[in-house]
């Protein structure tokens, strides 16, 4: 009964989404507040039903109800409880259900916390949100129904793809989806504003917190996915320029550009047309990512099942929303009045510069990802656009962007003083050069790129915090004064500084990892040793161990530094009989921000096992950078200005007070 | 019944969520925030920034002018909105009525098309206890596997684990185990026949050349070894030599002692090829197999048996239509069609399989192997 309950809840959610897609829009056309109010309650109810449906599927997984096809195909009764939860979204149907659940969640959040929005904007935005939701509910029900049943439940399930049986999977997809789907709100707001024909500085402020939330989750989701690939796939790489990764990177870049251009729109009423376009593009790229990953156009661990009918359906959704959005944009955008003017050297100018380079970088990734696919579809030729292409195009685009990054916050609105800003950045530049020289001296004949990268990273980090340091007068004023001023500084300014600082951290990690990475690939028998960067690893023994639904071959290594044992590493290879697959479990030893990475290969005929050993200096900075960046976003989000405009309850809702 | 009651409640809740805002008597004016609040706040912010010394006086003044201009424009735009609304009651009733009818109708139609209300949940806890036994079996197997990983030359261990693999459906492992047992503990009729049986299971019940060779080796050790004889009969039947199979089985019955446990099985097998248990001397032509032979034996089968086979094949075909990634299933389906003498269907199944398996060259190769084996194409 639980499964059927979930199925019916999903059907009802579709019904409610259809109501929400039509009635509020009608209300907005006729300025009927009552009809517009329907948007809020249906959005909430739709979310509740979607959540009930998701909960029902989860219950089926946890109870190993193999009469549900989806559960039978992706679960196993002996799987640890955690993975019974995560396997709900470790497959095509379940992950699409999660997708719409998050879509409904964002709609419900707008309904709950959007009281500062004008009624028409809110009604239209929720209606657009419901169009998207309806399309995806239909997609799920018709082509990928997670509640399909088998009359005779099989005794045992087919198990979850072993690669996905990992804690990383528990967190990565929900975060990524929160980001992907979060951009639907920006999209809905953009379409709503285009329908309404009123787009002004206030719009940018209303959209900004939603974009920021989506951007934060997407950042975390990508970082999480990258870390997961790093330790689970066993190759020691953290970014492969794999099309699936690129599919998530593109909306991120577009979203970052959107965040920055929305600031200009809010402050100066300028770049309106551009900002709306970015809002449409960010979500379009999210949809494109979903299409690429889900349709089976790309084969990867994410392609759970490729079925042409699904691909065609998603393609239709894609064409409908991207095409429809852009068509509406082309029709309405010329009506928008242009706002404030500004000199090229100004805060606005800097943000335009940022947008220019970010969109170029996004276009590069887009071409690098889609060109091979298009070529294969048209001519059948298979070419592979790999890391070299992206390193040669993406890298150079980011260098000027990073050089310009500290300038932005130091320039004034309208007309800035480039020379003044440069003077204030002297410290950052000087420290950057010192770092460059020091790196050169220390590494003596190491990679040429490393000193420049380190210099740039230091420059970005120092440059990012110069602005708040100057504004609070640290080092010039007594500490108490500086502290008081620091508290008075808008949180969004702190957010900017922290997020920009994090960009420097990230760069530092990337440079250190890619330039100083040291690698050993050897075959070892028990008793033999291998060393990397002063660490000596000895293979003590190999043992077989049974797990709950797998068996693993564990190799035990003791790590010695200067003769003393500092740690014991146990990389493993796991074999999952149900799927006849095996996974590698890398062992990591963290020292500061650096890591020792050890993973196992195959056992040779002579009993020696292949071992990949890496020393990755400062590699953790990559993910710490992402986390700090998100913290910056959170700081900015907590700024009171983003919540401004909410009507004070006492003034606007006297009639709702309960009579006590 | 409870289920339908639950559905009714859910539908009512959904309708309520729509009707509730429609039924509330609220002011007709637009509710919610407006851009005025944002611009007022921007003005306040300029004052704050100026007071904190974050911007100069001239910039503050310029910004104030700019925001004020926006504020005035927004205030002008907001005014005409408050006009009284005509037809509000009509719209409200129309929307309410439409939802009241359309929502349950749509939900019911879609659910009845897609759902399976008649199926109860079959959670693990409520199903029979077999999975619990399976689990202990799994751990036992894991222990034995551990033991064998450390002592790979323990022939006895391989012999113990092989039948367990067979029961668990891990036929490839069973073949490996039996080959090891054969190698380590020496050949015997029983071990050879067991190997043949595993090979046959791994090939979805088809007696492959390997399996046949194993059974023949077993008979070399013990010409009367019943398991090997029985399966050689099956092999003959699968090769289309129904009469030869019947002969083998009848010979077995002749040799059978009164308490041989396999008598029933052999009788059944004989019945399934449509031959009587007693030798029927000249009736069966001893010549080679032909399509007519198979057709004749098919006709002699009881109707229901035929229907049962048909049903199984249809179910398999149905499942493959939904999930085409199962290579073994396709192979089995094509073999089944060929045994039933439906070459056209086998050919169309082959086309479907090629489509469904797509670019998986490995699987396509195995498919081609089968095609050659069945002489399906050309």
PDB file of C-alpha atoms in Angstrom, chain A residues 1-5 7-9 11-12 14-16 18-19 23 26 30-35 37-38 41-42 45 49 59-60 62-67 69 73 76-78 84 115-119 122 138 141-142 145 147-156 158 198 200-202 205-206 265-269 340 412 414 471 485 489-490 544-546 551 577 580 640-641 644-647 652-653 655-656, chain B residues 2-3 6-8 10-11 13-18 20-24 26-39 41-42 45 48-49 52 54 59 62-63 66-67 70 74 77-78 81 85 87-92 94-95 99 103-104 106-108 110-111 114-125 127 130-131 134-135 138 141-143 145-146 149-150 170 172-173 319 322-323 326:
ATOM      1  CA  UNK A   1       0.000   0.000   0.000  1.00  0.00           C
ATOM      2  CA  UNK A   2       2.892   2.339   0.695  1.00  0.00           C
ATOM      3  CA  UNK A   3       4.146   2.075  -2.865  1.00  0.00           C
ATOM      4  CA  UNK A   4       0.700   2.766  -4.308  1.00  0.00           C
ATOM      5  CA  UNK A   5       0.277   5.651  -1.884  1.00  0.00           C
ATOM      6  CA  UNK A   7       2.373   6.594  -6.798  1.00  0.00           C
ATOM      7  CA  UNK A   8      -0.949   8.333  -6.253  1.00  0.00           C
ATOM      8  CA  UNK A   9       0.729  11.189  -4.380  1.00  0.00           C
ATOM      9  CA  UNK A  11      -0.110  11.816  -9.691  1.00  0.00           C
ATOM     10  CA  UNK A  12      -1.790  14.335  -7.403  1.00  0.00           C
ATOM     11  CA  UNK A  14       1.133  16.586 -11.157  1.00  0.00           C
ATOM     12  CA  UNK A  15      -2.505  17.666 -10.903  1.00  0.00           C
ATOM     13  CA  UNK A  16      -1.659  20.407  -8.436  1.00  0.00           C
ATOM     14  CA  UNK A  18      -1.092  21.925 -13.510  1.00  0.00           C
ATOM     15  CA  UNK A  19      -3.483  24.003 -11.399  1.00  0.00           C
ATOM     16  CA  UNK A  23      -4.759  29.640 -12.269  1.00  0.00           C
ATOM     17  CA  UNK A  26      -4.927  33.890 -15.138  1.00  0.00           C
ATOM     18  CA  UNK A  30      -6.739  39.947 -14.716  1.00  0.00           C
ATOM     19  CA  UNK A  31      -5.111  41.433 -11.568  1.00  0.00           C
ATOM     20  CA  UNK A  32      -7.245  39.093  -9.463  1.00  0.00           C
ATOM     21  CA  UNK A  33      -5.528  38.739  -6.092  1.00  0.00           C
ATOM     22  CA  UNK A  34      -7.631  35.737  -5.078  1.00  0.00           C
ATOM     23  CA  UNK A  35      -6.611  33.692  -8.084  1.00  0.00           C
ATOM     24  CA  UNK A  37      -3.147  33.543  -4.029  1.00  0.00           C
ATOM     25  CA  UNK A  38      -3.836  30.038  -5.301  1.00  0.00           C
ATOM     26  CA  UNK A  41      -1.131  27.110  -1.290  1.00  0.00           C
ATOM     27  CA  UNK A  42      -0.853  24.850  -4.343  1.00  0.00           C
ATOM     28  CA  UNK A  45       0.542  21.228  -1.287  1.00  0.00           C
ATOM     29  CA  UNK A  49       2.648  15.419  -2.128  1.00  0.00           C
ATOM     30  CA  UNK A  59      10.174   3.330   2.637  1.00  0.00           C
ATOM     31  CA  UNK A  60      10.091   0.758  -0.149  1.00  0.00           C
ATOM     32  CA  UNK A  62      14.438   0.643   3.392  1.00  0.00           C
ATOM     33  CA  UNK A  63      11.972  -2.241   3.682  1.00  0.00           C
ATOM     34  CA  UNK A  64      13.501  -3.936   0.604  1.00  0.00           C
ATOM     35  CA  UNK A  65      10.119  -4.174  -1.097  1.00  0.00           C
ATOM     36  CA  UNK A  66      11.244  -5.913  -4.264  1.00  0.00           C
ATOM     37  CA  UNK A  67       7.761  -5.862  -5.683  1.00  0.00           C
ATOM     38  CA  UNK A  69      10.770  -2.794  -9.945  1.00  0.00           C
ATOM     39  CA  UNK A  73      16.834  -3.354  -9.725  1.00  0.00           C
ATOM     40  CA  UNK A  76      19.889  -5.610  -2.058  1.00  0.00           C
ATOM     41  CA  UNK A  77      18.517  -6.720   1.273  1.00  0.00           C
ATOM     42  CA  UNK A  78      22.006  -7.112   2.768  1.00  0.00           C
ATOM     43  CA  UNK A  84      19.345   1.769   1.165  1.00  0.00           C
ATOM     44  CA  UNK A 115       6.154  37.789   1.157  1.00  0.00           C
ATOM     45  CA  UNK A 116       8.345  40.717   0.100  1.00  0.00           C
ATOM     46  CA  UNK A 117       7.597  40.078  -3.547  1.00  0.00           C
ATOM     47  CA  UNK A 118       4.936  41.933  -5.532  1.00  0.00           C
ATOM     48  CA  UNK A 119       1.910  39.700  -5.896  1.00  0.00           C
ATOM     49  CA  UNK A 122       5.246  35.956  -7.216  1.00  0.00           C
ATOM     50  CA  UNK A 138       4.856  13.853 -16.764  1.00  0.00           C
ATOM     51  CA  UNK A 141       5.128   9.132 -14.750  1.00  0.00           C
ATOM     52  CA  UNK A 142       5.243   8.267 -18.436  1.00  0.00           C
ATOM     53  CA  UNK A 145       8.007   5.563 -13.270  1.00  0.00           C
ATOM     54  CA  UNK A 147       6.526   2.931  -8.755  1.00  0.00           C
ATOM     55  CA  UNK A 148       6.179   0.254 -11.429  1.00  0.00           C
ATOM     56  CA  UNK A 149       5.434  -3.094  -9.742  1.00  0.00           C
ATOM     57  CA  UNK A 150       6.112  -6.788 -10.141  1.00  0.00           C
ATOM     58  CA  UNK A 151       3.356  -9.120  -9.039  1.00  0.00           C
ATOM     59  CA  UNK A 152       5.712 -11.753  -7.641  1.00  0.00           C
ATOM     60  CA  UNK A 153       8.466 -10.064  -5.699  1.00  0.00           C
ATOM     61  CA  UNK A 154      11.861 -11.635  -6.470  1.00  0.00           C
ATOM     62  CA  UNK A 155      13.710 -13.006  -3.472  1.00  0.00           C
ATOM     63  CA  UNK A 156      16.692 -10.747  -3.854  1.00  0.00           C
ATOM     64  CA  UNK A 158      20.156  -6.745  -8.076  1.00  0.00           C
ATOM     65  CA  UNK A 198       8.481  45.128 -15.584  1.00  0.00           C
ATOM     66  CA  UNK A 200      13.935  47.015 -12.639  1.00  0.00           C
ATOM     67  CA  UNK A 201      16.546  47.315  -9.948  1.00  0.00           C
ATOM     68  CA  UNK A 202      14.176  45.858  -7.366  1.00  0.00           C
ATOM     69  CA  UNK A 205      17.399  42.324  -5.352  1.00  0.00           C
ATOM     70  CA  UNK A 206      14.507  39.888  -5.117  1.00  0.00           C
ATOM     71  CA  UNK A 265      21.392  45.726 -11.970  1.00  0.00           C
ATOM     72  CA  UNK A 266      20.407  46.223  -8.365  1.00  0.00           C
ATOM     73  CA  UNK A 267      22.722  49.122  -7.697  1.00  0.00           C
ATOM     74  CA  UNK A 268      22.656  50.909 -10.995  1.00  0.00           C
ATOM     75  CA  UNK A 269      19.617  49.648 -12.881  1.00  0.00           C
ATOM     76  CA  UNK A 340      22.312  54.128 -15.538  1.00  0.00           C
ATOM     77  CA  UNK A 412      33.839  53.028  -7.017  1.00  0.00           C
ATOM     78  CA  UNK A 414      29.990  54.953 -11.898  1.00  0.00           C
ATOM     79  CA  UNK A 471      37.701  49.986   5.247  1.00  0.00           C
ATOM     80  CA  UNK A 485      34.017  49.072  12.236  1.00  0.00           C
ATOM     81  CA  UNK A 489      30.688  46.711   7.559  1.00  0.00           C
ATOM     82  CA  UNK A 490      27.863  45.215   5.484  1.00  0.00           C
ATOM     83  CA  UNK A 544      40.593 -11.103   2.361  1.00  0.00           C
ATOM     84  CA  UNK A 545      37.718  -9.683   4.348  1.00  0.00           C
ATOM     85  CA  UNK A 546      33.965 -10.155   3.921  1.00  0.00           C
ATOM     86  CA  UNK A 551      34.238  -9.068  -0.219  1.00  0.00           C
ATOM     87  CA  UNK A 577      29.121 -10.602  -6.446  1.00  0.00           C
ATOM     88  CA  UNK A 580      30.027  -8.908 -10.781  1.00  0.00           C
ATOM     89  CA  UNK A 640      19.865  42.160   5.947  1.00  0.00           C
ATOM     90  CA  UNK A 641      19.549  44.074   2.714  1.00  0.00           C
ATOM     91  CA  UNK A 644      14.557  44.120   2.859  1.00  0.00           C
ATOM     92  CA  UNK A 645      11.230  44.973   1.434  1.00  0.00           C
ATOM     93  CA  UNK A 646       9.366  42.397   3.459  1.00  0.00           C
ATOM     94  CA  UNK A 647       6.203  44.043   4.658  1.00  0.00           C
ATOM     95  CA  UNK A 652       0.026  44.613   6.601  1.00  0.00           C
ATOM     96  CA  UNK A 653      -1.781  41.728   8.242  1.00  0.00           C
ATOM     97  CA  UNK A 655      -6.844  41.030  10.034  1.00  0.00           C
ATOM     98  CA  UNK A 656      -4.939  37.772  10.410  1.00  0.00           C
TER      99      UNK A 656
ATOM    100  CA  UNK B   2      -8.394   1.114   2.873  1.00  0.00           C
ATOM    101  CA  UNK B   3      -6.322   2.087  -0.110  1.00  0.00           C
ATOM    102  CA  UNK B   6      -6.731   6.832   1.586  1.00  0.00           C
ATOM    103  CA  UNK B   7      -6.771   7.984  -2.027  1.00  0.00           C
ATOM    104  CA  UNK B   8     -10.060   9.770  -1.453  1.00  0.00           C
ATOM    105  CA  UNK B  10      -5.537  12.609  -0.411  1.00  0.00           C
ATOM    106  CA  UNK B  11      -7.645  13.902  -3.278  1.00  0.00           C
ATOM    107  CA  UNK B  13      -6.636  17.415   0.679  1.00  0.00           C
ATOM    108  CA  UNK B  14      -5.337  18.409  -2.738  1.00  0.00           C
ATOM    109  CA  UNK B  15      -8.643  20.013  -3.713  1.00  0.00           C
ATOM    110  CA  UNK B  16      -8.771  21.803  -0.397  1.00  0.00           C
ATOM    111  CA  UNK B  17      -5.340  23.318  -1.036  1.00  0.00           C
ATOM    112  CA  UNK B  18      -6.737  24.951  -4.169  1.00  0.00           C
ATOM    113  CA  UNK B  20      -8.967  27.368   0.386  1.00  0.00           C
ATOM    114  CA  UNK B  21      -7.423  30.549  -1.061  1.00  0.00           C
ATOM    115  CA  UNK B  22     -10.331  30.834  -3.494  1.00  0.00           C
ATOM    116  CA  UNK B  23     -12.824  30.746  -0.654  1.00  0.00           C
ATOM    117  CA  UNK B  24     -11.181  33.332   1.520  1.00  0.00           C
ATOM    118  CA  UNK B  26      -9.719  39.048   1.223  1.00  0.00           C
ATOM    119  CA  UNK B  27      -9.146  42.579   0.082  1.00  0.00           C
ATOM    120  CA  UNK B  28      -9.000  42.812  -3.666  1.00  0.00           C
ATOM    121  CA  UNK B  29      -5.951  45.044  -3.726  1.00  0.00           C
ATOM    122  CA  UNK B  30      -2.591  43.518  -4.592  1.00  0.00           C
ATOM    123  CA  UNK B  31      -0.938  42.068  -1.548  1.00  0.00           C
ATOM    124  CA  UNK B  32       2.727  41.493  -0.899  1.00  0.00           C
ATOM    125  CA  UNK B  33       5.759  43.682  -1.197  1.00  0.00           C
ATOM    126  CA  UNK B  34       6.516  46.235  -3.826  1.00  0.00           C
ATOM    127  CA  UNK B  35       9.589  47.810  -5.301  1.00  0.00           C
ATOM    128  CA  UNK B  36       8.970  50.977  -3.278  1.00  0.00           C
ATOM    129  CA  UNK B  37      10.229  49.225  -0.157  1.00  0.00           C
ATOM    130  CA  UNK B  38      13.437  48.249  -1.913  1.00  0.00           C
ATOM    131  CA  UNK B  39      14.157  51.772  -3.101  1.00  0.00           C
ATOM    132  CA  UNK B  41      15.842  50.834   1.797  1.00  0.00           C
ATOM    133  CA  UNK B  42      18.438  51.770  -0.772  1.00  0.00           C
ATOM    134  CA  UNK B  45      21.581  52.462   2.966  1.00  0.00           C
ATOM    135  CA  UNK B  48      24.227  54.645   6.510  1.00  0.00           C
ATOM    136  CA  UNK B  49      27.174  54.319   4.147  1.00  0.00           C
ATOM    137  CA  UNK B  52      30.134  55.292   8.173  1.00  0.00           C
ATOM    138  CA  UNK B  54      32.236  54.446   3.184  1.00  0.00           C
ATOM    139  CA  UNK B  59      28.775  60.143  -4.627  1.00  0.00           C
ATOM    140  CA  UNK B  62      24.410  61.392  -6.907  1.00  0.00           C
ATOM    141  CA  UNK B  63      23.226  58.004  -5.728  1.00  0.00           C
ATOM    142  CA  UNK B  66      19.305  58.264  -8.872  1.00  0.00           C
ATOM    143  CA  UNK B  67      17.439  56.089  -6.377  1.00  0.00           C
ATOM    144  CA  UNK B  70      13.542  55.195  -9.445  1.00  0.00           C
ATOM    145  CA  UNK B  74       7.850  53.085  -9.195  1.00  0.00           C
ATOM    146  CA  UNK B  77       3.521  52.937 -11.847  1.00  0.00           C
ATOM    147  CA  UNK B  78       1.935  51.450  -8.747  1.00  0.00           C
ATOM    148  CA  UNK B  81      -3.332  49.030  -9.956  1.00  0.00           C
ATOM    149  CA  UNK B  85     -12.109  44.338 -10.521  1.00  0.00           C
ATOM    150  CA  UNK B  87     -15.993  39.539 -12.743  1.00  0.00           C
ATOM    151  CA  UNK B  88     -13.980  38.454  -9.721  1.00  0.00           C
ATOM    152  CA  UNK B  89     -16.749  36.230  -8.377  1.00  0.00           C
ATOM    153  CA  UNK B  90     -17.276  34.598 -11.743  1.00  0.00           C
ATOM    154  CA  UNK B  91     -13.582  33.850 -12.104  1.00  0.00           C
ATOM    155  CA  UNK B  92     -13.418  32.447  -8.640  1.00  0.00           C
ATOM    156  CA  UNK B  94     -15.113  29.038 -12.599  1.00  0.00           C
ATOM    157  CA  UNK B  95     -11.704  28.199 -11.215  1.00  0.00           C
ATOM    158  CA  UNK B  99     -10.501  22.272 -10.195  1.00  0.00           C
ATOM    159  CA  UNK B 103      -8.224  17.433 -10.512  1.00  0.00           C
ATOM    160  CA  UNK B 104      -9.883  14.181  -9.342  1.00  0.00           C
ATOM    161  CA  UNK B 106      -7.091  13.622 -14.077  1.00  0.00           C
ATOM    162  CA  UNK B 107      -5.633  11.948 -10.996  1.00  0.00           C
ATOM    163  CA  UNK B 108      -7.974   8.967 -11.228  1.00  0.00           C
ATOM    164  CA  UNK B 110      -3.695   8.663 -14.756  1.00  0.00           C
ATOM    165  CA  UNK B 111      -3.479   6.450 -11.697  1.00  0.00           C
ATOM    166  CA  UNK B 114      -0.350   3.492 -14.444  1.00  0.00           C
ATOM    167  CA  UNK B 115      -0.925   2.126 -10.962  1.00  0.00           C
ATOM    168  CA  UNK B 116      -1.353  -1.381  -9.602  1.00  0.00           C
ATOM    169  CA  UNK B 117      -3.792  -0.908  -6.724  1.00  0.00           C
ATOM    170  CA  UNK B 118      -4.379  -4.650  -6.424  1.00  0.00           C
ATOM    171  CA  UNK B 119      -0.784  -5.423  -5.431  1.00  0.00           C
ATOM    172  CA  UNK B 120       0.060  -5.431  -1.735  1.00  0.00           C
ATOM    173  CA  UNK B 121       3.430  -4.308  -0.416  1.00  0.00           C
ATOM    174  CA  UNK B 122       5.931  -7.129  -0.166  1.00  0.00           C
ATOM    175  CA  UNK B 123       8.458  -5.809   2.249  1.00  0.00           C
ATOM    176  CA  UNK B 124      11.324  -8.039   3.189  1.00  0.00           C
ATOM    177  CA  UNK B 125      10.114  -8.440   6.759  1.00  0.00           C
ATOM    178  CA  UNK B 127       7.935 -11.992   2.920  1.00  0.00           C
ATOM    179  CA  UNK B 130      14.034 -17.361   2.821  1.00  0.00           C
ATOM    180  CA  UNK B 131      16.100 -14.208   2.560  1.00  0.00           C
ATOM    181  CA  UNK B 134      20.015 -16.710   2.161  1.00  0.00           C
ATOM    182  CA  UNK B 135      21.880 -14.287   4.278  1.00  0.00           C
ATOM    183  CA  UNK B 138      25.921 -15.883   2.020  1.00  0.00           C
ATOM    184  CA  UNK B 141      29.843 -19.023   1.312  1.00  0.00           C
ATOM    185  CA  UNK B 142      32.000 -16.048   2.201  1.00  0.00           C
ATOM    186  CA  UNK B 143      33.753 -18.122   4.870  1.00  0.00           C
ATOM    187  CA  UNK B 145      35.623 -18.517  -0.134  1.00  0.00           C
ATOM    188  CA  UNK B 146      38.022 -17.025   2.363  1.00  0.00           C
ATOM    189  CA  UNK B 149      41.439 -17.996  -1.236  1.00  0.00           C
ATOM    190  CA  UNK B 150      44.055 -18.991   1.296  1.00  0.00           C
ATOM    191  CA  UNK B 170      26.243 -18.396  -9.550  1.00  0.00           C
ATOM    192  CA  UNK B 172      30.092 -19.503 -13.643  1.00  0.00           C
ATOM    193  CA  UNK B 173      31.543 -19.825 -10.160  1.00  0.00           C
ATOM    194  CA  UNK B 319      10.352  -8.473 -20.075  1.00  0.00           C
ATOM    195  CA  UNK B 322      10.918  -3.391 -21.263  1.00  0.00           C
ATOM    196  CA  UNK B 323      14.542  -3.947 -20.328  1.00  0.00           C
ATOM    197  CA  UNK B 326      19.840  -8.570 -20.543  1.00  0.00           C
TER     198      UNK B 326
END
